[in-house]
């Protein structure tokens, strides 16, 4: 199975701050990478797919990028509604595997 | 509006069975592969199983192979997960999710399954 190593495990940031979360794939997955946001007490929601494409309704302050097998999610100006847990997921092969998650809190 | 509503969860003893259902609406159910994903308490997401749009192909994570069965009834727009020989490590919130290619674009609200004596 492809392992997804996500960091950091938790992150505390201020409003309007730039936030970056990374995921390292254990092997080449091309651009088959998604990010999900899970707000407290809610189900996950697709945020980004294909490494860089925003899902419907996702604000433009979210962006995704890739360098080799390292993938990044960036929030350009943190808002209150962005608080939650973020997961990466490789969609290159079965089984689909998720990172362990990054808990994003307000400082 | 796409809606996925899970049901059938609860408390069950180890070794017993439980069947989850997921009622879909707001889209043509028979056009999409579907999946179950679980989340143990305070833990991350774990894919459980996927079924093709027509039910002809199924895929499972190793730890549930031979114990869980994913199925669907396209006439009823309903997805199922039959869980047999349940173990304590199966305790989790189970989400029904719609595949969009190899991504999961809509998720249900989840249903809790607790395996304990």
PDB file of C-alpha atoms in Angstrom, chain B:
ATOM      1  CA  UNK B   1     -28.752  18.405  -3.938  1.00  0.00           C
ATOM      2  CA  UNK B   2     -26.699  15.272  -3.369  1.00  0.00           C
ATOM      3  CA  UNK B   3     -27.629  13.515  -0.129  1.00  0.00           C
ATOM      4  CA  UNK B   4     -26.221  10.375   1.436  1.00  0.00           C
ATOM      5  CA  UNK B   5     -27.921   9.173   4.601  1.00  0.00           C
ATOM      6  CA  UNK B   6     -26.474   6.250   6.542  1.00  0.00           C
ATOM      7  CA  UNK B   7     -28.394   4.075   8.982  1.00  0.00           C
ATOM      8  CA  UNK B   8     -28.108   0.775  10.825  1.00  0.00           C
ATOM      9  CA  UNK B   9     -25.340   1.509  13.274  1.00  0.00           C
ATOM     10  CA  UNK B  10     -25.336   0.658  16.961  1.00  0.00           C
ATOM     11  CA  UNK B  11     -23.753  -1.386  19.721  1.00  0.00           C
ATOM     12  CA  UNK B  12     -22.944  -4.994  18.862  1.00  0.00           C
ATOM     13  CA  UNK B  13     -21.014  -7.750  20.618  1.00  0.00           C
ATOM     14  CA  UNK B  14     -17.753  -9.087  19.191  1.00  0.00           C
ATOM     15  CA  UNK B  15     -18.348 -11.836  16.667  1.00  0.00           C
ATOM     16  CA  UNK B  16     -21.833 -10.642  15.783  1.00  0.00           C
ATOM     17  CA  UNK B  17     -23.125  -9.007  12.597  1.00  0.00           C
ATOM     18  CA  UNK B  18     -24.513  -5.655  11.553  1.00  0.00           C
ATOM     19  CA  UNK B  19     -25.740  -4.267   8.246  1.00  0.00           C
ATOM     20  CA  UNK B  20     -25.356  -0.616   7.331  1.00  0.00           C
ATOM     21  CA  UNK B  21     -27.431   1.148   4.692  1.00  0.00           C
ATOM     22  CA  UNK B  22     -26.866   4.375   2.805  1.00  0.00           C
ATOM     23  CA  UNK B  23     -29.801   6.004   1.028  1.00  0.00           C
ATOM     24  CA  UNK B  24     -28.716   8.200  -1.864  1.00  0.00           C
ATOM     25  CA  UNK B  25     -30.634  11.008  -3.541  1.00  0.00           C
ATOM     26  CA  UNK B  26     -30.032  14.039  -5.726  1.00  0.00           C
ATOM     27  CA  UNK B  27     -28.025  12.207  -8.392  1.00  0.00           C
ATOM     28  CA  UNK B  28     -28.233   9.160 -10.667  1.00  0.00           C
ATOM     29  CA  UNK B  29     -27.011   6.541  -8.204  1.00  0.00           C
ATOM     30  CA  UNK B  30     -26.425   3.877 -10.862  1.00  0.00           C
ATOM     31  CA  UNK B  31     -23.844   6.092 -12.610  1.00  0.00           C
ATOM     32  CA  UNK B  32     -21.371   6.157  -9.724  1.00  0.00           C
ATOM     33  CA  UNK B  33     -19.006   3.855  -7.902  1.00  0.00           C
ATOM     34  CA  UNK B  34     -19.583   4.076  -4.158  1.00  0.00           C
ATOM     35  CA  UNK B  35     -17.443   3.539  -1.076  1.00  0.00           C
ATOM     36  CA  UNK B  36     -17.468   3.069   2.670  1.00  0.00           C
ATOM     37  CA  UNK B  37     -14.845   4.904   4.721  1.00  0.00           C
ATOM     38  CA  UNK B  38     -14.496   4.639   8.498  1.00  0.00           C
ATOM     39  CA  UNK B  39     -13.027   6.723  11.260  1.00  0.00           C
ATOM     40  CA  UNK B  40     -12.214   5.222  14.644  1.00  0.00           C
ATOM     41  CA  UNK B  41     -12.802   7.555  17.620  1.00  0.00           C
ATOM     42  CA  UNK B  42     -10.273  10.403  17.567  1.00  0.00           C
ATOM     43  CA  UNK B  43      -8.470   8.759  14.662  1.00  0.00           C
ATOM     44  CA  UNK B  44      -8.004   9.378  10.947  1.00  0.00           C
ATOM     45  CA  UNK B  45      -9.855   8.203   7.861  1.00  0.00           C
ATOM     46  CA  UNK B  46      -9.602   4.630   6.609  1.00  0.00           C
ATOM     47  CA  UNK B  47     -11.055   3.368   3.347  1.00  0.00           C
ATOM     48  CA  UNK B  48     -13.049   0.164   3.835  1.00  0.00           C
ATOM     49  CA  UNK B  49     -14.576  -0.911   0.522  1.00  0.00           C
ATOM     50  CA  UNK B  50     -15.648   0.217  -2.948  1.00  0.00           C
ATOM     51  CA  UNK B  51     -18.271  -1.113  -5.329  1.00  0.00           C
ATOM     52  CA  UNK B  52     -18.555  -0.332  -9.016  1.00  0.00           C
ATOM     53  CA  UNK B  53     -21.564   1.506 -10.424  1.00  0.00           C
ATOM     54  CA  UNK B  54     -23.230  -1.718 -11.555  1.00  0.00           C
ATOM     55  CA  UNK B  55     -22.161  -3.868  -8.632  1.00  0.00           C
ATOM     56  CA  UNK B  56     -19.999  -6.114 -10.768  1.00  0.00           C
ATOM     57  CA  UNK B  57     -16.734  -5.269  -9.015  1.00  0.00           C
ATOM     58  CA  UNK B  58     -15.908  -4.905  -5.351  1.00  0.00           C
ATOM     59  CA  UNK B  59     -12.727  -4.009  -3.492  1.00  0.00           C
ATOM     60  CA  UNK B  60     -11.885  -4.311   0.217  1.00  0.00           C
ATOM     61  CA  UNK B  61      -9.136  -3.395   2.584  1.00  0.00           C
ATOM     62  CA  UNK B  62      -7.245  -6.441   3.751  1.00  0.00           C
ATOM     63  CA  UNK B  63      -8.426  -6.272   7.361  1.00  0.00           C
ATOM     64  CA  UNK B  64     -12.100  -6.681   6.386  1.00  0.00           C
ATOM     65  CA  UNK B  65     -11.791  -9.125   3.490  1.00  0.00           C
ATOM     66  CA  UNK B  66     -13.925 -12.196   4.099  1.00  0.00           C
ATOM     67  CA  UNK B  67     -15.860 -10.445   6.896  1.00  0.00           C
ATOM     68  CA  UNK B  68     -17.474  -7.429   5.205  1.00  0.00           C
ATOM     69  CA  UNK B  69     -19.569  -7.382   2.041  1.00  0.00           C
ATOM     70  CA  UNK B  70     -20.389  -4.227   0.105  1.00  0.00           C
ATOM     71  CA  UNK B  71     -23.440  -4.325  -2.140  1.00  0.00           C
ATOM     72  CA  UNK B  72     -25.951  -2.011  -3.756  1.00  0.00           C
ATOM     73  CA  UNK B  73     -29.520  -1.885  -5.011  1.00  0.00           C
ATOM     74  CA  UNK B  74     -29.645   0.594  -7.872  1.00  0.00           C
ATOM     75  CA  UNK B  75     -33.436   0.374  -8.073  1.00  0.00           C
ATOM     76  CA  UNK B  76     -33.597   1.650  -4.495  1.00  0.00           C
ATOM     77  CA  UNK B  77     -30.560   3.976  -4.768  1.00  0.00           C
ATOM     78  CA  UNK B  78     -29.158   2.311  -1.684  1.00  0.00           C
ATOM     79  CA  UNK B  79     -25.678   1.152  -0.705  1.00  0.00           C
ATOM     80  CA  UNK B  80     -25.071  -1.532   1.916  1.00  0.00           C
ATOM     81  CA  UNK B  81     -22.283  -2.840   4.086  1.00  0.00           C
ATOM     82  CA  UNK B  82     -22.811  -6.246   5.667  1.00  0.00           C
ATOM     83  CA  UNK B  83     -20.375  -6.621   8.540  1.00  0.00           C
ATOM     84  CA  UNK B  84     -19.854 -10.112   9.997  1.00  0.00           C
ATOM     85  CA  UNK B  85     -17.501 -11.421  12.679  1.00  0.00           C
ATOM     86  CA  UNK B  86     -17.125  -7.940  14.074  1.00  0.00           C
ATOM     87  CA  UNK B  87     -14.098  -7.093  16.180  1.00  0.00           C
ATOM     88  CA  UNK B  88     -13.402  -4.323  18.657  1.00  0.00           C
ATOM     89  CA  UNK B  89     -11.082  -2.700  16.125  1.00  0.00           C
ATOM     90  CA  UNK B  90     -14.054  -2.228  13.782  1.00  0.00           C
ATOM     91  CA  UNK B  91     -15.470   0.353  16.194  1.00  0.00           C
ATOM     92  CA  UNK B  92     -15.771   3.558  14.186  1.00  0.00           C
ATOM     93  CA  UNK B  93     -18.003   6.038  12.468  1.00  0.00           C
ATOM     94  CA  UNK B  94     -18.777   4.642   9.024  1.00  0.00           C
ATOM     95  CA  UNK B  95     -19.257   7.057   6.152  1.00  0.00           C
ATOM     96  CA  UNK B  96     -20.850   6.342   2.825  1.00  0.00           C
ATOM     97  CA  UNK B  97     -19.158   8.299   0.034  1.00  0.00           C
ATOM     98  CA  UNK B  98     -19.601   8.827  -3.678  1.00  0.00           C
ATOM     99  CA  UNK B  99     -16.674   8.171  -5.963  1.00  0.00           C
ATOM    100  CA  UNK B 100     -15.820  10.838  -8.487  1.00  0.00           C
ATOM    101  CA  UNK B 101     -13.192   8.964 -10.417  1.00  0.00           C
ATOM    102  CA  UNK B 102     -10.806   7.889  -7.684  1.00  0.00           C
ATOM    103  CA  UNK B 103     -11.750  10.788  -5.414  1.00  0.00           C
ATOM    104  CA  UNK B 104     -14.641  10.968  -2.932  1.00  0.00           C
ATOM    105  CA  UNK B 105     -16.719  14.042  -3.660  1.00  0.00           C
ATOM    106  CA  UNK B 106     -19.745  13.607  -1.378  1.00  0.00           C
ATOM    107  CA  UNK B 107     -19.933  12.024   2.061  1.00  0.00           C
ATOM    108  CA  UNK B 108     -22.802  11.110   4.309  1.00  0.00           C
ATOM    109  CA  UNK B 109     -23.100  12.306   7.893  1.00  0.00           C
ATOM    110  CA  UNK B 110     -21.802   8.980   9.199  1.00  0.00           C
ATOM    111  CA  UNK B 111     -23.162   6.247  11.447  1.00  0.00           C
ATOM    112  CA  UNK B 112     -21.508   4.970  14.615  1.00  0.00           C
ATOM    113  CA  UNK B 113     -20.697   1.291  15.082  1.00  0.00           C
ATOM    114  CA  UNK B 114     -19.496   0.167  18.506  1.00  0.00           C
ATOM    115  CA  UNK B 115     -18.230  -3.380  18.962  1.00  0.00           C
ATOM    116  CA  UNK B 116     -18.080  -4.244  22.633  1.00  0.00           C
ATOM    117  CA  UNK B 117     -19.221  -6.893  25.075  1.00  0.00           C
TER     118      UNK B 117
END
